[in-house]
GROMACS .gro file of C-alpha atoms in nm:
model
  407
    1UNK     CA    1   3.116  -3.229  -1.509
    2UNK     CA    2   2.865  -2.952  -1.445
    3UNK     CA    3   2.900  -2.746  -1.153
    4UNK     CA    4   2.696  -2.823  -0.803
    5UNK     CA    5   2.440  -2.603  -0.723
    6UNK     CA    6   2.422  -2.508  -0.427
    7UNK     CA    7   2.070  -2.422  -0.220
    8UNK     CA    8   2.157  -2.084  -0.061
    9UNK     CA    9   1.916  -2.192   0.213
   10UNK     CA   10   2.151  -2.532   0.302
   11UNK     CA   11   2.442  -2.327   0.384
   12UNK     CA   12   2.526  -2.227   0.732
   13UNK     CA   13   2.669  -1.895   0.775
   14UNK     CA   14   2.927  -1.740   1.045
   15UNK     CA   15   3.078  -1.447   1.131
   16UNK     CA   16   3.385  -1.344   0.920
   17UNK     CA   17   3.597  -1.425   1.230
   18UNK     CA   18   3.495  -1.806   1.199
   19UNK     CA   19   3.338  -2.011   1.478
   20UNK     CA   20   3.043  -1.775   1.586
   21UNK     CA   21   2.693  -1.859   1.585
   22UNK     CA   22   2.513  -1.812   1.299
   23UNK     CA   23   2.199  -1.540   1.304
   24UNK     CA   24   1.949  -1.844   1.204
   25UNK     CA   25   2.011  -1.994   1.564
   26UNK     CA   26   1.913  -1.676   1.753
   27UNK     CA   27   1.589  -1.553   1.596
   28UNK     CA   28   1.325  -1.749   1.337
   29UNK     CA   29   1.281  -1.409   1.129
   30UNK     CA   30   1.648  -1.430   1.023
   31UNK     CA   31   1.588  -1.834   0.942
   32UNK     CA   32   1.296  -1.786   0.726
   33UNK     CA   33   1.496  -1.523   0.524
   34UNK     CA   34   1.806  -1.691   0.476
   35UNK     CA   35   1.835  -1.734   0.112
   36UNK     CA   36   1.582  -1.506   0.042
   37UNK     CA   37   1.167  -1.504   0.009
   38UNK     CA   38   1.162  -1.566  -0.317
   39UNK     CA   39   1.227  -1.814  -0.651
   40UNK     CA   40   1.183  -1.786  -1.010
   41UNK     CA   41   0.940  -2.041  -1.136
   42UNK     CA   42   0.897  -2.177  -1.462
   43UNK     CA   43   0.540  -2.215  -1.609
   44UNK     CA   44   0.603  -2.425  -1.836
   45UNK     CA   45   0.789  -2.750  -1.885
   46UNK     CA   46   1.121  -2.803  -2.102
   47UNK     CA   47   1.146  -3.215  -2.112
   48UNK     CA   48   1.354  -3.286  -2.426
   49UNK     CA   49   1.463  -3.068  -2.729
   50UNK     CA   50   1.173  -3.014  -2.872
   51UNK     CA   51   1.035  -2.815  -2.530
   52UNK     CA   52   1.349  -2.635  -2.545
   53UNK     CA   53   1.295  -2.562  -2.933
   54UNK     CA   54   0.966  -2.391  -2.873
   55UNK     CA   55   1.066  -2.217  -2.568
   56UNK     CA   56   1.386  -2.053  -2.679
   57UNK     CA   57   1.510  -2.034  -3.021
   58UNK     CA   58   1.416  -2.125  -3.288
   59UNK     CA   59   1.037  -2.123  -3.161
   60UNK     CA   60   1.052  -1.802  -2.983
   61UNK     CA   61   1.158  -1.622  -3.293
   62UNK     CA   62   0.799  -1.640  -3.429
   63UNK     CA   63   0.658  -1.491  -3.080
   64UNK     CA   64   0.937  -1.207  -3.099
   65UNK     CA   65   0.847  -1.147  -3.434
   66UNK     CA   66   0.455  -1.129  -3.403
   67UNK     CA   67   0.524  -0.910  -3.097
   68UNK     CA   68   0.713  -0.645  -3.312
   69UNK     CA   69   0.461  -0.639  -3.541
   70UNK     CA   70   0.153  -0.588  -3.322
   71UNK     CA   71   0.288  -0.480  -2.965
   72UNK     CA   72  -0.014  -0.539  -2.753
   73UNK     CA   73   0.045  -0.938  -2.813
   74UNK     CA   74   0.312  -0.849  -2.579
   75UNK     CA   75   0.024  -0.900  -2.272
   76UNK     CA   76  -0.080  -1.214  -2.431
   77UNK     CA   77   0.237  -1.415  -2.509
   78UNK     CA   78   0.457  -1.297  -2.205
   79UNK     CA   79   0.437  -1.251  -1.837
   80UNK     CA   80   0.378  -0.875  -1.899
   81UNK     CA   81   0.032  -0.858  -1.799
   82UNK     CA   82   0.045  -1.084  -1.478
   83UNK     CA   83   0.361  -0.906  -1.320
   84UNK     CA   84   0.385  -0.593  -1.092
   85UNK     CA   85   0.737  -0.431  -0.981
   86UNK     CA   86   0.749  -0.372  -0.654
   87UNK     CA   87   0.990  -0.027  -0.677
   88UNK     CA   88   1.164   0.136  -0.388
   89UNK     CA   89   1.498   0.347  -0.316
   90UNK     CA   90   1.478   0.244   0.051
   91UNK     CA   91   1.459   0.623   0.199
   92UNK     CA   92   1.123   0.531   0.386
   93UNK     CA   93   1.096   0.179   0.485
   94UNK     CA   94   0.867   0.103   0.740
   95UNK     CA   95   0.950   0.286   1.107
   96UNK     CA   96   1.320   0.213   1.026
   97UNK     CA   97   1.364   0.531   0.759
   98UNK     CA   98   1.652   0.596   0.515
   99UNK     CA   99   1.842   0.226   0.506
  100UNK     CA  100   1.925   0.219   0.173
  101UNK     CA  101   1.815  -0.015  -0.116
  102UNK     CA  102   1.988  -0.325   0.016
  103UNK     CA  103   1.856  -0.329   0.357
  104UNK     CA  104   1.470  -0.233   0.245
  105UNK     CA  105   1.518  -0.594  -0.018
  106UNK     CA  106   1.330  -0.824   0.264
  107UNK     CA  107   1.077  -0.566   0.272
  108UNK     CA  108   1.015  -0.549  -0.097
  109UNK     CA  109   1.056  -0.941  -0.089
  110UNK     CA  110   0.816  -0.979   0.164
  111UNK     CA  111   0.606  -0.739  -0.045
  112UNK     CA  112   0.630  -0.942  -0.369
  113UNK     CA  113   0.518  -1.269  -0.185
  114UNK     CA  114   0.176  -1.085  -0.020
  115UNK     CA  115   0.078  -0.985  -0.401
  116UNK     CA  116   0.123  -1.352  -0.473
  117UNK     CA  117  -0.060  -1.562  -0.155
  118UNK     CA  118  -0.356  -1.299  -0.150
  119UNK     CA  119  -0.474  -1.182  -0.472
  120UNK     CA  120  -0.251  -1.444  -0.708
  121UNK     CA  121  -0.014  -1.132  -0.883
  122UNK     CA  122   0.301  -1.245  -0.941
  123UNK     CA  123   0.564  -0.911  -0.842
  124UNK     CA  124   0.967  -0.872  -0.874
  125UNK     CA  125   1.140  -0.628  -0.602
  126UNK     CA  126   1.298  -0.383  -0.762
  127UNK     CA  127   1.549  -0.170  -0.500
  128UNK     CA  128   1.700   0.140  -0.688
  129UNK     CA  129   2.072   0.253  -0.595
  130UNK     CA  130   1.966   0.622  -0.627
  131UNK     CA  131   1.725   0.904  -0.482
  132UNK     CA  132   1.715   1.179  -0.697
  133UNK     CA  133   1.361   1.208  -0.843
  134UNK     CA  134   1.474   1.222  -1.240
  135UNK     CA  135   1.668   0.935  -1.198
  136UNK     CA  136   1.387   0.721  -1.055
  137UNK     CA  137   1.137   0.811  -1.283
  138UNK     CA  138   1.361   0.748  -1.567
  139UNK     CA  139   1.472   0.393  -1.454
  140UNK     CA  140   1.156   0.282  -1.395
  141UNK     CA  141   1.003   0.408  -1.762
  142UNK     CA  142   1.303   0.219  -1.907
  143UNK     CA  143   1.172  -0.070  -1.696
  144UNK     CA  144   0.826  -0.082  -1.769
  145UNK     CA  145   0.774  -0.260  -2.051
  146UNK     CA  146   0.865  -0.569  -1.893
  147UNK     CA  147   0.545  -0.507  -1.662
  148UNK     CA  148   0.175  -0.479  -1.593
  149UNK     CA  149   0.229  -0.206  -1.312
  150UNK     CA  150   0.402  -0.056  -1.107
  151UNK     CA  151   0.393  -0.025  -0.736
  152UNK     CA  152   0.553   0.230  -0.550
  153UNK     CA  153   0.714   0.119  -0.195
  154UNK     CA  154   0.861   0.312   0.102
  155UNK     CA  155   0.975   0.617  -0.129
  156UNK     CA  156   0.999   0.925   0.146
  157UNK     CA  157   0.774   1.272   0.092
  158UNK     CA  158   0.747   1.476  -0.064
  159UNK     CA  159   0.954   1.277  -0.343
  160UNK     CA  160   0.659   1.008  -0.366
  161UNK     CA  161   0.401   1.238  -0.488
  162UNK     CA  162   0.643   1.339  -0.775
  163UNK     CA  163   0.745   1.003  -0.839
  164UNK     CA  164   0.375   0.889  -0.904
  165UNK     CA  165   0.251   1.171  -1.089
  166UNK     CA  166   0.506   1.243  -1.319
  167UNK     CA  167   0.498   0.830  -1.381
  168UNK     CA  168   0.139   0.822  -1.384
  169UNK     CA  169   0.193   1.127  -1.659
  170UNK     CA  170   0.478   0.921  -1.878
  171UNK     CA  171   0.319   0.581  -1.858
  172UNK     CA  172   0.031   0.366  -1.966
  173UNK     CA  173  -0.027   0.083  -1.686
  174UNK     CA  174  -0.116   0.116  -1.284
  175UNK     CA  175   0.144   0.352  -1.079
  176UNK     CA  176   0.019   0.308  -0.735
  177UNK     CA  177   0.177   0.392  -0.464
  178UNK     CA  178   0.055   0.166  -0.156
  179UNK     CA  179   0.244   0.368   0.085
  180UNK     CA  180  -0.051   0.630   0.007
  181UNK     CA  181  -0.341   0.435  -0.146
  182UNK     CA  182  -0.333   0.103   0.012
  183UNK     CA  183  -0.346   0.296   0.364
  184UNK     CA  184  -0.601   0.519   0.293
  185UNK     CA  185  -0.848   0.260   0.095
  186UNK     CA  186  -0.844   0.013   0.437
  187UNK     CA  187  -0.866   0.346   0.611
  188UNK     CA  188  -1.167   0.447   0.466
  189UNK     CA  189  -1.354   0.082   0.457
  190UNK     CA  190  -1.322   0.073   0.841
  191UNK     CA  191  -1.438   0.448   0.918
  192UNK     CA  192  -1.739   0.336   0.649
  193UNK     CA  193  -1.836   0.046   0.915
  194UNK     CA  194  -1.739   0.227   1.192
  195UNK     CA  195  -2.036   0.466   1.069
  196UNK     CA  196  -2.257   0.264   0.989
  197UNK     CA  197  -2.230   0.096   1.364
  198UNK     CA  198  -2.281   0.334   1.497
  199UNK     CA  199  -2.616   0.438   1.250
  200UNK     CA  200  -2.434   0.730   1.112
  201UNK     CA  201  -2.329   0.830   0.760
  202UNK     CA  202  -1.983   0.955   0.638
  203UNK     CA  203  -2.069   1.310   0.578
  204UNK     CA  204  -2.173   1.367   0.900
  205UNK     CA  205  -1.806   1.318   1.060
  206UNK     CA  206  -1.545   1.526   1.142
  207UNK     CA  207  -1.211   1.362   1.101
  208UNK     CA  208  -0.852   1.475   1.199
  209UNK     CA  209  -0.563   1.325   1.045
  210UNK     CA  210  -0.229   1.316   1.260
  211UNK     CA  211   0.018   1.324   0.985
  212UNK     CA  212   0.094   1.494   0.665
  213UNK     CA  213   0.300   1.252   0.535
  214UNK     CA  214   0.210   0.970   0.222
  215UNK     CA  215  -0.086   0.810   0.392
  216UNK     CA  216  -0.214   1.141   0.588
  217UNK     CA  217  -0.256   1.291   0.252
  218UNK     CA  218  -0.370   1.043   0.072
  219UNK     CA  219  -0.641   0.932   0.353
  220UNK     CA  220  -0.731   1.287   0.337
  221UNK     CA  221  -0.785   1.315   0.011
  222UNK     CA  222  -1.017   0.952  -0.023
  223UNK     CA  223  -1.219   1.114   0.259
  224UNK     CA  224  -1.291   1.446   0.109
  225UNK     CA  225  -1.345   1.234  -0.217
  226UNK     CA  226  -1.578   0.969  -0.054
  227UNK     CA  227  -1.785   1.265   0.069
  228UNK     CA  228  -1.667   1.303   0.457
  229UNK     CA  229  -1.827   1.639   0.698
  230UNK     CA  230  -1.491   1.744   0.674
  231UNK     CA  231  -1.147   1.665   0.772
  232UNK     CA  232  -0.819   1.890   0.918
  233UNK     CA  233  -0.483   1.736   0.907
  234UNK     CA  234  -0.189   1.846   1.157
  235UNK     CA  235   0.142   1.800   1.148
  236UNK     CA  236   0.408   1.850   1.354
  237UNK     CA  237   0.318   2.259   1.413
  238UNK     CA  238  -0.009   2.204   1.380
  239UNK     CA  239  -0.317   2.196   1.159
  240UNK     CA  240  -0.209   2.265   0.786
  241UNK     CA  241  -0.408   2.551   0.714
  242UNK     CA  242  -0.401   2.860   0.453
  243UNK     CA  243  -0.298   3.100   0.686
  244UNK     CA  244   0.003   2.900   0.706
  245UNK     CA  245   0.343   3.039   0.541
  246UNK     CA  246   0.541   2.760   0.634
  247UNK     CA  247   0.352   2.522   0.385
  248UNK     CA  248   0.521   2.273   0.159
  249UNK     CA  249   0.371   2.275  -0.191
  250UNK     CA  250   0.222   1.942  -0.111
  251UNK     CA  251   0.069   2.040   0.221
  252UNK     CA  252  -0.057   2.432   0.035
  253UNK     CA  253  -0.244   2.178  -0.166
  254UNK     CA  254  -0.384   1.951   0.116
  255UNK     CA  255  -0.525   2.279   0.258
  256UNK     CA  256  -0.704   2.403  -0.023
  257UNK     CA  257  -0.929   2.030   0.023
  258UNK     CA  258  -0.971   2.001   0.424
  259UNK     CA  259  -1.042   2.249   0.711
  260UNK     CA  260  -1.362   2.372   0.573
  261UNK     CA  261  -1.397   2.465   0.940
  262UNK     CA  262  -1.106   2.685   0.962
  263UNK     CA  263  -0.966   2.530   1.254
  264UNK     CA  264  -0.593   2.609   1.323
  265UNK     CA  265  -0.420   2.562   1.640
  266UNK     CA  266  -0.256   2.221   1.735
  267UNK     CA  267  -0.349   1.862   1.686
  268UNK     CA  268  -0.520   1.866   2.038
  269UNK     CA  269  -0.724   2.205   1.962
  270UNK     CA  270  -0.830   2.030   1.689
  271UNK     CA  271  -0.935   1.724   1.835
  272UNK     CA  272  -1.214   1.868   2.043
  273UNK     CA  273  -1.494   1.763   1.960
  274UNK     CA  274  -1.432   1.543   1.673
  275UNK     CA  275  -1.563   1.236   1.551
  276UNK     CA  276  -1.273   1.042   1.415
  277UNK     CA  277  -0.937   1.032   1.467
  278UNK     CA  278  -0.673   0.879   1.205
  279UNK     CA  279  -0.290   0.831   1.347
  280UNK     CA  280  -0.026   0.798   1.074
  281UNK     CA  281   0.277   1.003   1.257
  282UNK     CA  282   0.369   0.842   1.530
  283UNK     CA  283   0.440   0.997   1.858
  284UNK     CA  284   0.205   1.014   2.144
  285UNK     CA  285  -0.158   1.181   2.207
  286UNK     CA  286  -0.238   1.312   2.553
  287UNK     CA  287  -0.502   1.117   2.649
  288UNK     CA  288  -0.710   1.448   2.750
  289UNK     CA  289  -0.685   1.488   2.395
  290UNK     CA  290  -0.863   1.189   2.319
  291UNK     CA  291  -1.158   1.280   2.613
  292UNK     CA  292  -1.259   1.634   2.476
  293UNK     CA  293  -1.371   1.444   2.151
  294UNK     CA  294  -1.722   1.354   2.076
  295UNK     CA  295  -1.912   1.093   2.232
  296UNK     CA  296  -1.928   0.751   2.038
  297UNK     CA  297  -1.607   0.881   1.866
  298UNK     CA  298  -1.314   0.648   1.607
  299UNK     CA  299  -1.004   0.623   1.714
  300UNK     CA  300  -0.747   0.471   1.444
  301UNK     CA  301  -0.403   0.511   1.593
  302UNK     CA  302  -0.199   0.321   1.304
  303UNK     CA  303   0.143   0.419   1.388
  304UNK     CA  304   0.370   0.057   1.460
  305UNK     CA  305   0.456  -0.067   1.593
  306UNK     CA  306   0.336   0.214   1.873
  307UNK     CA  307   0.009   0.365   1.839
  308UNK     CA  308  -0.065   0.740   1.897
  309UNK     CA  309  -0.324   0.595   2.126
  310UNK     CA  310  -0.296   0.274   2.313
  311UNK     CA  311  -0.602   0.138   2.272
  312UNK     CA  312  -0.690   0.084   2.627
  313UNK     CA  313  -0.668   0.436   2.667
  314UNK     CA  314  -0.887   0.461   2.331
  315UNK     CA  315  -1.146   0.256   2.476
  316UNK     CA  316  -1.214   0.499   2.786
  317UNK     CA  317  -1.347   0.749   2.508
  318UNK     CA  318  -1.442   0.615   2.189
  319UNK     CA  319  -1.655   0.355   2.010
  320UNK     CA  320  -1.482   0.177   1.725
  321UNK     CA  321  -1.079   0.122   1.807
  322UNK     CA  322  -0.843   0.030   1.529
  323UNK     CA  323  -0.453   0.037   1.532
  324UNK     CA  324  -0.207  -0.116   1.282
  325UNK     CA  325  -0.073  -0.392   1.475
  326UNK     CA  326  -0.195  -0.756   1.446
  327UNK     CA  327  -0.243  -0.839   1.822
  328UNK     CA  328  -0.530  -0.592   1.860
  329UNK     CA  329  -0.862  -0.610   1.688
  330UNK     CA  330  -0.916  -0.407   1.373
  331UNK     CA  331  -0.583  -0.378   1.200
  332UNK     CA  332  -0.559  -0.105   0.953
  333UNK     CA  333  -0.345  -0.328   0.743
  334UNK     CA  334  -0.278  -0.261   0.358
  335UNK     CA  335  -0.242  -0.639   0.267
  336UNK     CA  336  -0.613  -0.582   0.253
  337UNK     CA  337  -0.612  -0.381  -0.060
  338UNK     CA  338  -0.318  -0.395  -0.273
  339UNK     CA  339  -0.304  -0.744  -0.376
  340UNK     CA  340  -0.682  -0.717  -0.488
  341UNK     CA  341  -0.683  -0.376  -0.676
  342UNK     CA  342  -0.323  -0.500  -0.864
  343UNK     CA  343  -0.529  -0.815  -0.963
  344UNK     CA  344  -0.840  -0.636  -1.057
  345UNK     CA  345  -0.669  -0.344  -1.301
  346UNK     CA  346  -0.460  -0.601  -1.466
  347UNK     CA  347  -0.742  -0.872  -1.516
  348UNK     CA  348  -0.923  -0.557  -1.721
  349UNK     CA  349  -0.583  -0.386  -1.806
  350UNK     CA  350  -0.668  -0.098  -1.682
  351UNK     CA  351  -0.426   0.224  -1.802
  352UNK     CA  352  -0.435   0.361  -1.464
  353UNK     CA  353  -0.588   0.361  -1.133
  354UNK     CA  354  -0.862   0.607  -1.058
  355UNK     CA  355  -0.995   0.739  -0.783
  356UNK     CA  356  -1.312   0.570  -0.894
  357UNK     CA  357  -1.138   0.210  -0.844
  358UNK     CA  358  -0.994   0.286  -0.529
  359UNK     CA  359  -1.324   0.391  -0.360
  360UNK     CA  360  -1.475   0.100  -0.509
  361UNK     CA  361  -1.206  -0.148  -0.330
  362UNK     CA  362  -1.287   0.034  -0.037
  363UNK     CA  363  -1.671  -0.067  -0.049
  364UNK     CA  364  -1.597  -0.376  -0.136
  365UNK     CA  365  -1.373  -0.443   0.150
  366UNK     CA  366  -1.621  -0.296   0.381
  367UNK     CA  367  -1.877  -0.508   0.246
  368UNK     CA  368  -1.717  -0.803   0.341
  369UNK     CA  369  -1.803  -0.735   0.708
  370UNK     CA  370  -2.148  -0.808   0.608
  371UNK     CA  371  -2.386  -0.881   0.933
  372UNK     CA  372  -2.136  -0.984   1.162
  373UNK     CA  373  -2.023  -0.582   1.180
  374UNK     CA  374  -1.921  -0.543   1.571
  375UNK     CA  375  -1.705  -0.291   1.709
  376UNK     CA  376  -1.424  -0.512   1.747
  377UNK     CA  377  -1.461  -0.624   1.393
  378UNK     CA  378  -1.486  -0.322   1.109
  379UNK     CA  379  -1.263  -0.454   0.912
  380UNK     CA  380  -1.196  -0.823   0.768
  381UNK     CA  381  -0.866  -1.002   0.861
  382UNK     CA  382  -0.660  -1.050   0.578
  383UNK     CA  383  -0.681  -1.408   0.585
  384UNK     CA  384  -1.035  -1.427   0.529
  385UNK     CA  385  -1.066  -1.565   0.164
  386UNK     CA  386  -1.336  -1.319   0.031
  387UNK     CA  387  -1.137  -1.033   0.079
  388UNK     CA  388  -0.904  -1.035  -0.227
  389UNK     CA  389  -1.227  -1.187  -0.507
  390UNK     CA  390  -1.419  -0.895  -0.381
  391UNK     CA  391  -1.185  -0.625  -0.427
  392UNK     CA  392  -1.056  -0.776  -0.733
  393UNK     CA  393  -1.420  -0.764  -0.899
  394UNK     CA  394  -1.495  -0.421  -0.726
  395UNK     CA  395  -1.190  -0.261  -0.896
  396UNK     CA  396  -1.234  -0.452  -1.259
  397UNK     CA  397  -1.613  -0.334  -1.225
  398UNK     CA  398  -1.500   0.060  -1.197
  399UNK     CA  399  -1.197   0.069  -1.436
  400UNK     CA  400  -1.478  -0.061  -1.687
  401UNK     CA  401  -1.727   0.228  -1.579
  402UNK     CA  402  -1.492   0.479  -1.587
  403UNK     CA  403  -1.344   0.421  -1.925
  404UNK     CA  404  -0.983   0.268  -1.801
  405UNK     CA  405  -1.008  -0.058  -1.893
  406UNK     CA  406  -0.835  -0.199  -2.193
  407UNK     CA  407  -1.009  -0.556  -2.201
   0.00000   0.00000   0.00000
């Protein structure tokens, strides 16, 4: 008699003691994940021995063969170029740091399902029992030719910028690390409606970035790229300037781009007189911080789940208001842009992703605002069904102009 299979999700659980209450009764979060977020499904039938012929052997044979001989039919005759691996070592996962690659699994679960319900990419979590940076970089090379891409998750700086580029370098498909790109794409869509509420263009702000992190550098960088007045970026001594000898590589780089202004000093020096502020650090800004900026000032305090700014505070001083929590108006949120640039660099598979692309997902995703642009709405919720086809097509469109695409 075969064995029973048993539905993880049927069970009830107790404490090893016996007798207590399981989690599930206490709290819905730990219901909906018991078992897990996610299932292998098959695409295609296997009814009666000739299904299971063609699907395994002897059928497959002839696929496996016509593979070795010409490789690329590898993205035609296998779930290779439909499938992104969602890749973390757990050292940065969201506010709750270093837990390890076990605990950070419902993240990268949770991240696998939002590729799937908004932009139709089908992902695999992937958490890696190691942090040095060799060792990632070589497991994930020996892992990706079962996959279209490859998206970075929760990896701590300065170890994330390595990661990427020396994947980026080794590697012929999308490295992306959303930690850093998906934040600062949304980012910059908002602060693009924000200006043009307000009847301004980009290049005449001045931005300061609270955070030298993944995203602050990355935001930083898609500003100076999409053409912003300038931008200064502090961290916890202060604004990361040349003068500086405490400087990281990372952050000796990050002031060669920003502080054409010179500015130097602390986050609140800096903030005088600014037009935008962008919060990804955490901690709190003194609110007279927040009043010596200029008039008709953006304020996007994005740290969760508390902002740098609480946004009735915010809205004593500035125009536009955006956070990164879901119970205030215009969330910074990088469901927004991940799902759609994935689906738009493999539809075209695309060898990398550019700057190019990512500044074109950003237009796109502002563009979806259309005429109904308020200041409680500079950004699209990530429910509204236009989001992911326009990124998608914005991304596919650029990869094609700038010589990436492969199809």
């Amino acid at each position: 008699m075969a064995a029973e299979i048993v539905n993880p999700r049927s069970e009830t659980h107790t404490d090893q003691e016996g007798g207590a209450e399981p989690l599930d009764s206490f709290d819905p979060a730990f219901a909906l994940h018991r078992g897990g977020k996610m299932a292998v499904q098959a695409t295609v039938p296997i009814r009666d021995k000739d299904d299971l012929s063609l699907a395994y052997t002897p059928g497959v044979a002839k696929v496996c063969t016509a593979i070795a001989e010409q490789p690329d039919l590898v993205h035609d005759y296998t779930w290779k170029s439909s499938v992104v691996a969602v890749v973390t070592d757990g050292t940065a996962v969201l506010g709750l740091g270093d837990i390890g690659p076990e605990a950070s699994l419902p993240v990268m679960e949770g991240k696998a399902i939002l590729f799937k319900q908004f932009g139709g990419v089908d992902a695999v979590p992937i958490a890696l029992a190691c942090t040095d940076v060799d060792e990632i970089v070589e497991t994930v090379v020996r892992l990706a030719p079962s996959f279209g891409g490859v998206n970075l998750e929760d990896i701590s700086a300065p170890r994330c910028f390595e990661i990427e580029r020396r994947l980026q370098e080794r590697l012929d498909i999308p490295i992306f690390h959303d930690d850093q790109h998906g934040t600062a794409v949304v980012t910059l869509a908002a602060l693009r409606n924000a200006a043009r509420l307000s009847g301004r263009e980009i290049g005449q702000l001045r931005a300061v970035i609270s955070g030298a992190g993944a995203a602050g550098v990355a935001i930083a960088r898609m500003l100076v790229e999409a053409g912003i007045g300038d931008v200064a970026v502090a961290d916890r001594k202060g604004v990361v300037s040349a003068d500086r000898e405490d400087l990281t590589d990372v952050k000796r780089e990050l002031a060669g781009f920003t502080n054409k202004a010179g500015l130097s000093g602390s986050l609140e020096d800096a903030l005088a007189g600014a037009d935008v502020f962008i919060g990804v650090s955490g901690g709190t800004v003194p609110e007279e911080a927040v009043a010596s900026m200029a008039e008709g000032a953006f304020v996007f305090a994005m740290a969760n789940p508390n902002p740098e700014v609480h946004p009735d505070v915010a809205h004593k001083y500035a125009a536009v208001v955006a956070t990164g929590r879901s119970d205030f108006p215009n969330q910074i949120n990088n469901v927004l842009a991940f799902p759609g640039i994935f689906a738009g660099a493999l539809q075209v598979r695309a060898s990398r992703i550019t700057e190019g692309m990512k500044i074109a997902a950003a237009e796109a995703l502002a563009s979806v605002v259309g005429d109904d642009l308020a200041a409680d709405y500079v950004i699209p919720s990530p429910f509204d069904e236009r989001v992911a086809p326009a990124v998608t097509a914005a991304v596919a469109a650029a990869a094609r102009a700038e010589g990436v695409a492969r199809r």
